[in-house]
Tab-separated table of C-alpha atoms and ligand atoms in Angstrom:
chain	number	residue	atom	x	y	z
A	1	MET	CA	-0.312	-0.061	-0.054
A	2	GLU	CA	1.474	3.946	-1.340
A	3	TYR	CA	0.516	6.065	1.068
A	4	ILE	CA	1.204	9.791	1.817
A	5	ARG	CA	2.536	10.777	5.774
A	6	LEU	CA	2.648	14.365	6.970
A	7	TRP	CA	2.597	16.885	9.844
A	8	GLY	CA	0.586	20.403	9.652
A	9	GLY	CA	1.729	23.140	11.617
A	10	GLN	CA	4.783	24.728	9.811
A	11	ALA	CA	4.773	26.842	7.779
A	12	LEU	CA	5.699	26.963	3.998
A	13	ALA	CA	8.010	28.969	2.526
A	14	GLY	CA	10.052	28.642	-1.364
A	15	GLU	CA	9.461	27.842	-5.057
A	16	VAL	CA	7.794	25.887	-6.429
A	17	ALA	CA	7.621	25.117	-10.403
A	18	ILE	CA	4.171	23.887	-11.869
A	19	SER	CA	3.750	21.503	-14.333
A	20	GLY	CA	1.722	20.891	-17.997
A	21	ALA	CA	-1.971	20.752	-17.586
A	22	LYS	CA	-3.292	17.444	-17.341
A	23	ASN	CA	-6.588	18.888	-18.737
A	24	SER	CA	-5.141	19.987	-21.638
A	25	ALA	CA	-2.561	17.581	-22.035
A	26	LEU	CA	-5.567	14.927	-22.529
A	27	PRO	CA	-7.524	15.538	-25.141
A	28	ILE	CA	-4.244	17.389	-27.078
A	29	LEU	CA	-2.976	13.491	-26.837
A	30	ALA	CA	-6.666	12.481	-28.353
A	31	ALA	CA	-6.274	15.259	-30.969
A	32	THR	CA	-2.686	13.673	-32.415
A	33	LEU	CA	-4.977	11.054	-34.013
A	34	LEU	CA	-5.938	13.764	-36.354
A	35	CYS	CA	-2.499	15.009	-37.086
A	36	LYS	CA	-1.567	14.041	-40.337
A	37	GLY	CA	1.566	13.999	-39.248
A	38	GLU	CA	4.370	13.628	-36.161
A	39	CYS	CA	3.782	15.787	-33.123
A	40	LEU	CA	5.755	16.540	-30.821
A	41	LEU	CA	4.623	18.027	-27.089
A	42	HIS	CA	6.399	20.099	-24.689
A	43	ASN	CA	5.682	20.519	-20.738
A	44	CYS	CA	3.172	17.351	-20.532
A	45	PRO	CA	3.038	16.452	-16.905
A	46	ARG	CA	3.750	12.663	-15.451
A	47	LEU	CA	0.866	11.625	-14.398
A	48	THR	CA	-0.802	7.688	-14.402
A	49	ASP	CA	-3.427	9.441	-16.576
A	50	ILE	CA	-1.158	10.925	-19.607
A	51	ASN	CA	0.435	7.117	-18.997
A	52	TRP	CA	-3.414	5.968	-20.057
A	53	ALA	CA	-3.875	8.141	-22.540
A	54	ILE	CA	-0.342	6.902	-24.193
A	55	ALA	CA	-1.352	3.468	-23.640
A	56	LEU	CA	-4.673	4.155	-25.802
A	57	LEU	CA	-3.012	5.366	-28.627
A	58	GLN	CA	-0.031	2.563	-28.591
A	59	HIS	CA	-2.748	0.128	-28.663
A	60	LEU	CA	-4.710	2.309	-30.840
A	61	GLY	CA	-1.626	1.430	-33.530
A	62	CYS	CA	0.298	4.782	-32.768
A	63	ARG	CA	4.194	5.074	-32.422
A	64	VAL	CA	5.053	7.309	-29.112
A	65	CYS	CA	7.445	8.394	-27.476
A	66	ARG	CA	8.447	10.053	-23.933
A	67	GLU	CA	11.699	11.581	-22.622
A	68	GLY	CA	10.968	13.661	-19.451
A	69	HIS	CA	8.558	15.993	-20.013
A	70	ASP	CA	8.398	15.671	-23.847
A	71	ILE	CA	5.881	13.059	-25.720
A	72	TRP	CA	6.652	12.182	-29.723
A	73	VAL	CA	3.876	10.741	-31.202
A	74	ASP	CA	3.545	9.401	-35.024
A	75	SER	CA	-0.431	8.743	-35.841
A	76	LYS	CA	0.879	7.302	-39.019
A	77	GLY	CA	-0.044	3.710	-38.155
A	78	LEU	CA	-3.391	4.057	-36.767
A	79	CYS	CA	-5.133	0.690	-37.394
A	80	ARG	CA	-7.784	0.188	-34.795
A	81	CYS	CA	-11.080	1.729	-33.772
A	82	ASP	CA	-11.899	0.295	-30.732
A	83	LEU	CA	-10.871	1.415	-26.905
A	84	PRO	CA	-10.425	-0.945	-24.654
A	85	GLU	CA	-12.463	-1.025	-21.647
A	86	THR	CA	-10.077	-1.933	-19.128
A	87	LEU	CA	-8.284	1.886	-20.614
A	88	MET	CA	-11.262	3.578	-21.080
A	89	LYS	CA	-12.414	2.533	-17.437
A	90	LYS	CA	-9.332	3.994	-16.014
A	91	MET	CA	-10.256	8.038	-16.645
A	92	ARG	CA	-13.287	10.351	-18.118
A	93	SER	CA	-10.942	11.684	-20.579
A	94	SER	CA	-10.404	8.553	-22.334
A	95	VAL	CA	-14.220	9.518	-24.373
A	96	PHE	CA	-11.425	12.220	-26.089
A	97	PHE	CA	-10.304	9.599	-28.527
A	98	LEU	CA	-14.040	8.827	-29.707
A	99	GLY	CA	-13.900	12.761	-32.038
A	100	PRO	CA	-10.586	12.404	-33.556
A	101	LEU	CA	-11.467	8.361	-34.370
A	102	LEU	CA	-14.899	8.901	-35.798
A	103	ALA	CA	-13.302	12.029	-38.028
A	104	LYS	CA	-10.269	10.219	-38.845
A	105	THR	CA	-11.699	6.446	-39.733
A	106	GLY	CA	-15.117	6.708	-39.477
A	107	ALA	CA	-15.707	3.976	-36.858
A	108	CYS	CA	-15.035	3.779	-32.870
A	109	ASP	CA	-16.061	1.596	-30.302
A	110	LEU	CA	-16.150	2.169	-27.076
A	111	CYS	CA	-17.446	2.004	-23.166
A	112	GLU	CA	-18.937	4.090	-20.820
A	113	PRO	CA	-16.022	6.116	-19.756
A	114	GLY	CA	-14.572	6.014	-15.804
A	115	GLY	CA	-12.687	9.251	-13.912
A	116	CYS	CA	-13.685	10.439	-10.696
A	117	CYS	CA	-16.805	9.219	-8.697
A	118	LEU	CA	-18.641	13.636	-8.882
A	119	GLY	CA	-22.134	12.394	-9.007
A	120	ALA	CA	-23.808	11.315	-12.793
A	121	ARG	CA	-21.454	12.255	-16.175
A	122	PRO	CA	-23.016	11.101	-18.727
A	123	ILE	CA	-21.881	11.891	-22.302
A	124	ASP	CA	-24.951	12.261	-23.993
A	125	LEU	CA	-23.909	16.022	-24.621
A	126	HIS	CA	-21.335	14.185	-26.661
A	127	LEU	CA	-23.279	11.864	-28.115
A	128	GLY	CA	-25.826	14.044	-29.093
A	129	GLY	CA	-23.572	16.543	-31.372
A	130	LEU	CA	-21.836	13.623	-33.264
A	131	ALA	CA	-24.978	12.375	-33.370
A	132	GLN	CA	-25.995	15.760	-35.428
A	133	MET	CA	-22.865	15.716	-37.653
A	134	GLY	CA	-24.360	12.042	-39.089
A	135	ALA	CA	-22.576	9.563	-36.856
A	136	GLU	CA	-24.967	6.893	-35.998
A	137	ILE	CA	-24.205	5.706	-32.344
A	138	ARG	CA	-25.219	2.172	-31.042
A	139	GLN	CA	-25.710	1.422	-27.415
A	140	GLU	CA	-25.962	-1.545	-25.840
A	141	GLU	CA	-25.726	-1.527	-22.161
A	142	ASP	CA	-22.528	0.812	-21.452
A	143	ARG	CA	-20.890	-0.410	-24.487
A	144	LEU	CA	-21.155	1.773	-27.787
A	145	SER	CA	-20.453	1.469	-31.723
A	146	CYS	CA	-20.156	4.463	-33.312
A	147	ARG	CA	-20.058	5.054	-36.999
A	148	GLY	CA	-20.005	7.613	-38.912
A	149	ALA	CA	-18.118	7.168	-42.778
A	150	LYS	CA	-18.694	10.792	-43.192
A	151	LEU	CA	-19.744	13.398	-40.821
A	152	HIS	CA	-20.956	16.276	-42.045
A	153	GLY	CA	-20.643	19.910	-40.778
A	154	ALA	CA	-23.841	20.721	-37.898
A	155	ALA	CA	-25.140	23.568	-35.977
A	156	ILE	CA	-24.981	21.792	-32.372
A	157	VAL	CA	-26.352	24.387	-28.741
A	158	LEU	CA	-24.362	22.997	-25.499
A	159	PRO	CA	-27.820	22.955	-23.187
A	160	PHE	CA	-24.557	23.371	-21.152
A	161	PRO	CA	-21.037	24.532	-21.781
A	162	SER	CA	-19.710	20.281	-21.161
A	163	VAL	CA	-15.584	20.949	-21.232
A	164	GLY	CA	-15.679	16.835	-22.925
A	165	ALA	CA	-18.371	17.773	-25.277
A	166	THR	CA	-16.617	21.017	-26.341
A	167	GLU	CA	-13.796	19.267	-26.847
A	168	ASN	CA	-14.949	15.580	-28.400
A	169	LEU	CA	-16.776	17.981	-30.872
A	170	MET	CA	-14.414	20.397	-32.129
A	171	MET	CA	-12.101	16.927	-32.465
A	172	ALA	CA	-14.479	15.640	-35.155
A	173	ALA	CA	-15.839	18.468	-36.612
A	174	LEU	CA	-12.446	18.622	-38.246
A	175	GLY	CA	-13.275	15.739	-40.606
A	176	ALA	CA	-16.015	16.798	-41.327
A	177	ASP	CA	-17.544	17.615	-45.056
A	178	SER	CA	-18.684	21.557	-43.658
A	179	PRO	CA	-18.394	23.942	-40.943
A	180	THR	CA	-19.360	22.682	-37.916
A	181	THR	CA	-21.010	25.648	-35.150
A	182	ILE	CA	-21.074	24.854	-31.650
A	183	TYR	CA	-23.516	27.500	-29.534
A	184	ASN	CA	-22.510	27.397	-25.915
A	185	ALA	CA	-19.436	25.886	-25.770
A	186	ALA	CA	-17.061	25.957	-22.969
A	187	LYS	CA	-14.783	28.859	-22.805
A	188	GLU	CA	-12.234	27.048	-20.276
A	189	PRO	CA	-8.135	28.237	-21.043
A	190	GLU	CA	-7.729	24.576	-21.963
A	191	ILE	CA	-9.796	24.415	-24.925
A	192	VAL	CA	-8.358	27.062	-25.618
A	193	ASP	CA	-5.017	25.434	-25.740
A	194	LEU	CA	-6.304	22.431	-27.561
A	195	ALA	CA	-8.091	25.049	-30.237
A	196	ASP	CA	-4.105	26.509	-30.408
A	197	PHE	CA	-2.337	23.492	-31.121
A	198	LEU	CA	-4.709	21.902	-33.627
A	199	GLN	CA	-4.468	25.999	-35.307
A	200	SER	CA	-0.766	25.324	-35.014
A	201	GLY	CA	-0.937	22.036	-37.054
A	202	GLY	CA	-3.276	24.799	-39.566
A	203	ALA	CA	-6.430	23.818	-38.538
A	204	LYS	CA	-9.215	26.414	-39.037
A	205	ILE	CA	-11.153	26.901	-35.691
A	206	HIS	CA	-12.321	30.410	-34.658
A	207	GLY	CA	-14.127	31.346	-31.523
A	208	ALA	CA	-11.955	29.260	-28.860
A	209	GLY	CA	-12.599	30.737	-25.667
A	210	THR	CA	-15.516	32.077	-26.235
A	211	LYS	CA	-18.982	30.707	-26.567
A	212	LEU	CA	-19.437	30.682	-30.075
A	213	LEU	CA	-17.120	28.076	-32.105
A	214	GLN	CA	-16.717	27.922	-35.192
A	215	ILE	CA	-14.542	24.931	-36.939
A	216	GLU	CA	-13.957	24.418	-40.782
A	217	PRO	CA	-13.416	20.980	-42.049
A	218	GLY	CA	-9.926	19.518	-42.984
A	219	LEU	CA	-7.742	17.599	-40.618
A	220	PRO	CA	-4.341	19.329	-39.328
A	221	ASN	CA	-0.730	18.573	-40.259
A	222	GLY	CA	1.222	17.933	-37.518
A	223	ALA	CA	2.877	20.193	-34.854
A	224	GLU	CA	5.508	20.913	-31.890
A	225	TYR	CA	3.383	22.676	-29.535
A	226	ARG	CA	3.561	23.448	-25.737
A	227	ILE	CA	0.830	22.171	-23.065
A	228	MET	CA	0.013	25.304	-20.722
A	229	PRO	CA	0.236	25.669	-16.492
A	230	ASP	CA	-1.971	23.483	-14.546
A	231	ARG	CA	-3.840	26.521	-13.385
A	232	MET	CA	-5.344	23.566	-10.906
A	233	GLU	CA	-2.047	22.319	-9.619
A	234	ALA	CA	-1.199	26.020	-9.114
A	235	ALA	CA	-4.437	26.664	-6.920
A	236	THR	CA	-3.427	23.437	-5.289
A	237	TYR	CA	-0.627	24.924	-3.636
A	238	LEU	CA	-1.516	28.653	-3.135
A	239	ALA	CA	-4.285	26.591	-1.379
A	240	ALA	CA	-1.864	24.187	0.547
A	241	ALA	CA	0.144	27.767	1.697
A	242	ALA	CA	-3.094	29.831	2.694
A	243	ALA	CA	-3.587	26.257	5.250
A	244	ALA	CA	-0.189	25.744	6.464
A	245	GLY	CA	0.921	29.979	6.664
A	246	GLY	CA	4.340	30.889	5.507
A	247	ARG	CA	5.233	32.184	1.681
A	248	ILE	CA	5.802	30.717	-1.666
A	249	VAL	CA	6.408	31.514	-4.896
A	250	LEU	CA	4.611	29.668	-8.181
A	251	ARG	CA	6.983	29.301	-11.489
A	252	ASP	CA	5.398	29.074	-14.694
A	253	ALA	CA	1.771	29.740	-13.443
A	254	HIS	CA	-0.850	32.312	-15.137
A	255	LYS	CA	-3.038	34.109	-12.738
A	256	LYS	CA	-5.042	35.418	-15.559
A	257	ASP	CA	-6.086	32.014	-15.797
A	258	MET	CA	-6.920	31.024	-12.240
A	259	LEU	CA	-8.670	34.819	-11.275
A	260	PRO	CA	-11.575	33.820	-9.360
A	261	VAL	CA	-9.511	31.414	-7.316
A	262	CYS	CA	-6.702	34.203	-6.661
A	263	ASP	CA	-9.503	36.797	-5.588
A	264	VAL	CA	-11.028	34.369	-3.074
A	265	LEU	CA	-7.972	34.255	-1.723
A	266	GLU	CA	-7.692	37.590	-1.847
A	267	SER	CA	-10.439	38.271	0.096
A	268	ALA	CA	-9.698	35.958	2.885
A	269	GLY	CA	-6.758	38.093	3.375
A	270	CYS	CA	-4.243	36.325	1.526
A	271	GLN	CA	-1.558	38.561	-0.509
A	272	ILE	CA	-1.179	38.087	-4.530
A	273	GLN	CA	1.452	39.532	-6.781
A	274	SER	CA	2.279	38.196	-10.002
A	275	ASP	CA	4.455	39.336	-13.197
A	276	CYS	CA	4.431	37.003	-16.566
A	277	ASP	CA	4.521	33.154	-15.415
A	278	ILE	CA	5.148	33.393	-11.779
A	279	ILE	CA	2.756	33.899	-9.129
A	280	GLU	CA	3.479	35.460	-5.105
A	281	PHE	CA	1.630	34.316	-2.625
A	282	THR	CA	1.703	35.337	1.281
A	283	ALA	CA	-0.767	33.728	3.875
A	284	LYS	CA	-1.967	35.747	6.399
A	285	PRO	CA	-4.589	35.013	9.084
A	286	LEU	CA	-7.544	33.818	7.263
A	287	ARG	CA	-11.541	35.220	7.354
A	288	GLY	CA	-14.255	33.441	5.795
A	289	CYS	CA	-15.147	34.313	2.315
A	290	LYS	CA	-19.225	34.240	2.728
A	291	LEU	CA	-19.615	32.886	-0.287
A	292	VAL	CA	-18.334	30.869	-3.123
A	293	ARG	CA	-19.717	29.805	-6.021
A	294	THR	CA	-18.533	26.641	-8.367
A	295	ALA	CA	-19.399	27.870	-12.394
A	296	PRO	CA	-18.118	26.818	-15.568
A	297	TYR	CA	-15.152	28.938	-16.820
A	298	PRO	CA	-14.857	32.360	-16.112
A	299	GLY	CA	-16.846	31.826	-12.758
A	300	PHE	CA	-14.905	29.672	-9.582
A	301	PRO	CA	-13.384	26.372	-11.046
A	302	THR	CA	-15.541	23.449	-9.309
A	303	ASP	CA	-11.878	21.681	-8.985
A	304	ALA	CA	-10.680	24.078	-7.129
A	305	GLN	CA	-13.410	23.456	-4.800
A	306	ALA	CA	-12.127	21.284	-2.895
A	307	VAL	CA	-8.840	22.323	-2.082
A	308	ILE	CA	-10.198	26.122	-0.821
A	309	MET	CA	-12.508	24.329	1.194
A	310	ALA	CA	-9.424	22.946	2.457
A	311	ALA	CA	-7.400	25.762	2.920
A	312	LEU	CA	-10.507	27.874	4.593
A	313	LEU	CA	-11.001	25.225	7.177
A	314	ARG	CA	-9.614	27.487	9.944
A	315	ALA	CA	-10.811	31.138	8.587
A	316	GLU	CA	-12.563	32.956	10.952
A	317	GLY	CA	-15.954	33.504	10.218
A	318	LEU	CA	-17.928	31.374	7.875
A	319	THR	CA	-17.627	30.273	4.066
A	320	VAL	CA	-20.544	28.369	1.672
A	321	PHE	CA	-19.538	26.614	-0.773
A	322	GLU	CA	-22.498	26.215	-3.489
A	323	GLU	CA	-20.871	23.186	-5.835
A	324	THR	CA	-23.343	23.651	-9.523
A	325	VAL	CA	-21.314	21.311	-11.826
A	326	PHE	CA	-21.065	18.570	-10.297
A	327	ALA	CA	-24.070	16.523	-8.611
A	328	SER	CA	-21.734	14.827	-5.688
A	329	ARG	CA	-18.407	16.921	-5.285
A	330	PHE	CA	-18.353	16.645	-1.234
A	331	ARG	CA	-17.269	13.548	-0.359
A	332	HIS	CA	-13.843	14.837	0.709
A	333	VAL	CA	-15.920	16.473	3.490
A	334	PRO	CA	-16.464	13.640	6.049
A	335	ALA	CA	-12.775	13.434	6.168
A	336	LEU	CA	-12.060	17.039	6.931
A	337	ARG	CA	-14.825	16.789	9.361
A	338	ALA	CA	-12.056	14.263	11.186
A	339	LEU	CA	-9.392	16.445	11.169
A	340	GLY	CA	-11.867	18.665	13.274
A	341	ALA	CA	-13.351	20.440	10.793
A	342	GLN	CA	-16.862	22.065	11.295
A	343	ILE	CA	-18.904	21.661	7.460
A	344	GLU	CA	-22.480	20.994	7.430
A	345	THR	CA	-23.613	19.974	4.128
A	346	SER	CA	-27.187	20.031	2.140
A	347	GLY	CA	-27.346	19.313	-1.753
A	348	ALA	CA	-25.138	21.303	-3.421
A	349	ILE	CA	-24.018	23.994	-0.517
A	350	ALA	CA	-21.628	23.547	2.200
A	351	VAL	CA	-20.986	25.215	5.495
A	352	VAL	CA	-17.609	25.808	6.661
A	353	SER	CA	-17.290	27.432	10.028
A	354	GLY	CA	-14.046	27.912	10.914
A	355	VAL	CA	-12.349	26.425	13.931
A	356	LYS	CA	-9.284	27.463	15.640
A	357	THR	CA	-7.298	24.136	15.897
A	358	LEU	CA	-7.738	20.773	13.963
A	359	SER	CA	-5.780	18.294	14.908
A	360	GLY	CA	-3.626	14.947	12.137
A	361	THR	CA	-5.723	11.465	11.789
A	362	ALA	CA	-5.682	9.426	8.996
A	363	MET	CA	-7.435	10.143	6.184
A	364	ALA	CA	-8.391	8.354	2.354
A	365	ALA	CA	-8.843	10.194	-0.294
A	366	THR	CA	-11.752	9.568	-2.608
A	367	ASP	CA	-11.659	11.458	-5.691
A	368	LEU	CA	-8.210	13.638	-7.323
A	369	ARG	CA	-8.770	17.059	-6.223
A	370	GLY	CA	-10.776	15.754	-3.112
A	371	GLY	CA	-7.318	13.940	-1.993
A	372	ALA	CA	-5.375	17.255	-2.785
A	373	ALA	CA	-7.855	19.009	-0.457
A	374	MET	CA	-7.032	16.195	2.365
A	375	ALA	CA	-3.325	17.004	2.467
A	376	VAL	CA	-4.214	20.373	1.822
A	377	ALA	CA	-6.085	20.638	4.930
A	378	ALA	CA	-3.484	17.956	6.762
A	379	LEU	CA	-0.787	21.224	6.502
A	380	GLY	CA	-2.947	23.401	8.848
A	381	ALA	CA	-3.473	20.862	11.563
A	382	GLN	CA	-2.001	20.174	14.664
A	383	GLY	CA	0.124	17.055	14.319
A	384	CYS	CA	0.506	13.669	12.132
A	385	SER	CA	-1.923	12.776	9.067
A	386	VAL	CA	-2.004	9.831	6.812
A	387	ILE	CA	-3.414	9.689	3.218
A	388	THR	CA	-4.522	6.134	1.608
A	389	GLU	CA	-5.284	5.630	-1.737
A	390	ILE	CA	-2.929	7.798	-2.573
A	391	GLN	CA	-3.410	7.088	-6.520
A	392	HIS	CA	-6.281	9.513	-6.774
A	393	ILE	CA	-3.891	11.910	-6.128
A	394	GLN	CA	-1.328	10.411	-8.457
A	395	ARG	CA	-3.489	10.508	-11.424
A	396	GLY	CA	-3.455	14.329	-11.351
A	397	TYR	CA	-0.578	15.711	-9.709
A	398	GLU	CA	2.991	15.055	-10.752
A	399	ASP	CA	5.708	14.306	-8.107
A	400	PHE	CA	2.916	16.096	-5.587
A	401	ALA	CA	5.405	14.736	-2.104
A	402	GLN	CA	7.777	16.140	-3.705
A	403	LYS	CA	6.740	19.190	-4.037
A	404	LEU	CA	5.197	20.133	-0.751
A	405	ALA	CA	8.151	19.061	0.224
A	406	GLY	CA	10.018	21.264	-1.454
A	407	LEU	CA	8.478	24.354	0.241
A	408	GLY	CA	8.939	22.660	3.549
A	409	ALA	CA	6.146	21.210	4.182
A	410	ARG	CA	7.911	17.935	6.271
A	411	ILE	CA	5.893	14.983	4.106
A	412	GLN	CA	6.582	11.227	3.294
A	413	HIS	CA	5.636	9.773	0.476
A	414	ILE	CA	5.708	6.056	1.757
A	415	THR	CA	5.928	3.552	-1.017
A	416	GLU	CA	6.235	-0.265	-1.312
A	417	ASP	CA	9.652	-0.673	-1.411
A	418	LYS	CA	9.955	1.523	1.513
A	419	LEU	CA	8.282	-0.581	3.340
A	420	TRP	CA	10.041	-3.048	2.716
A	421	ARG	CA	13.031	-2.130	3.479
A	422	ARG	CA	11.493	-1.231	6.735
A	423	LYS	CA	10.511	-4.637	7.095
A	424	LYS	CA	13.855	-6.483	6.283
A	425	GLU	CA	15.408	-3.682	8.780
A	426	GLY	CA	12.291	-4.707	11.405
A	427	GLY	CA	12.223	-2.278	15.044
A	428	SER	CA	9.305	-0.205	15.839
A	429	ARG	CA	9.555	1.815	12.864
A	430	LEU	CA	7.932	-0.881	10.422
A	431	ALA	CA	5.040	-1.252	13.558
A	432	GLU	CA	4.914	2.499	13.151
A	433	GLU	CA	4.552	2.641	9.334
A	434	ALA	CA	2.623	-0.941	9.184
A	435	ALA	CA	-0.538	0.452	12.349
A	436	VAL	CA	-0.982	3.542	9.524
A	437	PRO	CA	-2.861	2.088	6.887
A	438	LEU	CA	-5.286	0.046	10.000
A	439	ILE	CA	-5.945	3.613	11.427
A	440	ALA	CA	-7.584	4.603	8.088
A	441	ALA	CA	-9.462	1.812	7.976
A	442	LYS	CA	-10.970	1.971	10.823
A	443	ASN	CA	-11.714	5.430	10.263
A	444	GLY	CA	-14.548	3.872	8.762
A	445	GLN	CA	-11.878	6.349	5.999
B	1	EPZ	C1	-13.607	18.696	-16.988
B	1	EPZ	O1	-14.095	17.451	-17.425
B	1	EPZ	C2	-12.956	18.096	-16.841
B	1	EPZ	N1	-11.887	16.624	-16.773
B	1	EPZ	C3	-12.734	17.810	-15.263
B	1	EPZ	O2	-11.379	17.737	-14.416
B	1	EPZ	C4	-13.432	19.543	-15.115
B	1	EPZ	O3	-14.506	18.919	-13.376
B	1	EPZ	C5	-14.751	19.551	-15.717
B	1	EPZ	O4	-14.302	19.055	-16.866
B	1	EPZ	C6	-15.771	21.019	-15.417
B	1	EPZ	O5	-14.195	21.908	-15.523
B	1	EPZ	C7	-10.980	16.743	-17.776
B	1	EPZ	O6	-10.944	17.560	-18.484
B	1	EPZ	C8	-10.566	15.303	-17.972
B	1	EPZ	P1	-17.974	18.392	-18.039
B	1	EPZ	P2	-15.706	16.645	-18.149
B	1	EPZ	O7	-18.595	17.811	-19.566
B	1	EPZ	O8	-15.441	17.311	-19.532
B	1	EPZ	C9	-22.232	17.311	-17.378
B	1	EPZ	C10	-10.276	16.677	-12.695
B	1	EPZ	O9	-10.382	17.159	-11.232
B	1	EPZ	N2	-22.468	16.634	-18.141
B	1	EPZ	O10	-17.852	19.663	-18.427
B	1	EPZ	O11	-16.290	15.615	-17.823
B	1	EPZ	C11	-21.462	16.758	-16.366
B	1	EPZ	O12	-22.539	15.609	-15.775
B	1	EPZ	C12	-11.701	16.816	-13.697
B	1	EPZ	O13	-9.468	17.538	-13.129
B	1	EPZ	C13	-23.917	16.252	-19.406
B	1	EPZ	O14	-24.864	16.030	-18.510
B	1	EPZ	O15	-17.044	18.003	-17.478
B	1	EPZ	C14	-21.234	17.479	-15.139
B	1	EPZ	O16	-22.238	17.805	-14.120
B	1	EPZ	C15	-12.785	16.326	-12.471
B	1	EPZ	N3	-23.536	15.118	-20.222
B	1	EPZ	C16	-21.177	18.594	-16.303
B	1	EPZ	O17	-21.970	18.699	-17.223
B	1	EPZ	C17	-22.192	15.275	-20.880
B	1	EPZ	O18	-22.536	14.572	-22.168
B	1	EPZ	C18	-19.347	19.406	-16.321
B	1	EPZ	O19	-19.582	17.931	-17.119
B	1	EPZ	C19	-21.211	15.848	-20.493
B	1	EPZ	C20	-20.994	16.571	-19.317
């Protein structure tokens, strides 16, 4: 069992380099299927989700090489259109392969994607848009067979600005024989990054980052491209410093992509200065923020809700969180309560009443951002905490424990081999190590 062990009560200090954005690299890796030539992607984060995306590309017949944070893809060998269930279930972003495969091969066999359990996560908007473009979709239980030998352009109205549906339909539209317009498109920076990548290969896409997206037919050439910084990773380390106290500097972070998060932290009393791709953050005694309401971009991002909640557990006064994007995105709350937080939830509302102290405990990560939130809260708690089920965290945070340690946190990432070494060395330390996961189990985490 791998787990993180950390001690709170220590202010953070120093610099941390922000990695490339998971939620940009994943659709862009899928988009390489569309390209007529080779692609070279820079600043790709080293994450388990990226590993699965590479496995999907290789399964389909592409050649993929990774060196550090660079990934080279040659999709000329694309020779099949089925996405295996084992890989589909690993992450939500496996569904991003549907649009490119339909555009390039006219066919795709897949199942409902996996991903963080945040409530119902249907793909009806993806499928409805593809059907409007002429795709024939047959569904048997959670298996889907999609055929679209010749997609045609369409005027697609999204009832909700779905990030994934916007990305999938943008990619599929490049394989159509006429222009496509997407109304009420998602406007997230990751949508702009995907469009910029495709346009660097010659694709003609207008309006990325606005709610009116127009895509002209024509598959792009290969391209060399640098993935944007991960604004959610950046938000997480700002939240960690807010919770623990101290002053940190984020390198390769774009404040312009995370203004709502910075606004909340500044209204809580923290100081933020930025210049180009540097963010300087100084924690101050925190006060509650009245209302934090998640919404599609440019609103407060749902992916930052858990970590900002964790940062405000000891803020003076109340903070009300309203989660409007996902049906069930408070799964981290029981673990935060186990630390001593006062949080009342009812439906989409969570009310956080600041407490003076939190005490370390054992927790089990529930999902990607919920697991990170547990670490953020533990940094503001007295004593030792342990977080198990950290595979959730490893999906979206590169070198999570190492980066926090680099900021002065007292944190360890315990892996099997470290446990094995202690077993060989024997002694009480092993008992301490082994006891920790049991505590997590006892707490019903
Ligand atoms: C993307 O998920 C991100 N994932 C999520 O990040 C992020 O939380 C989400 O966008 C919102 O910003 C990736 O980019 C890989 P949506 P996605 O389609 O595309 C409903 C993380 O932590 N919906 O915008 O799945 C859906 O149920 C992850 O990095 C439909 O009803 O999000 C949800 O309530 C978590 N039908 C809402 O829309 C559909 O066909 C938002 O979903 C599609 C979505």
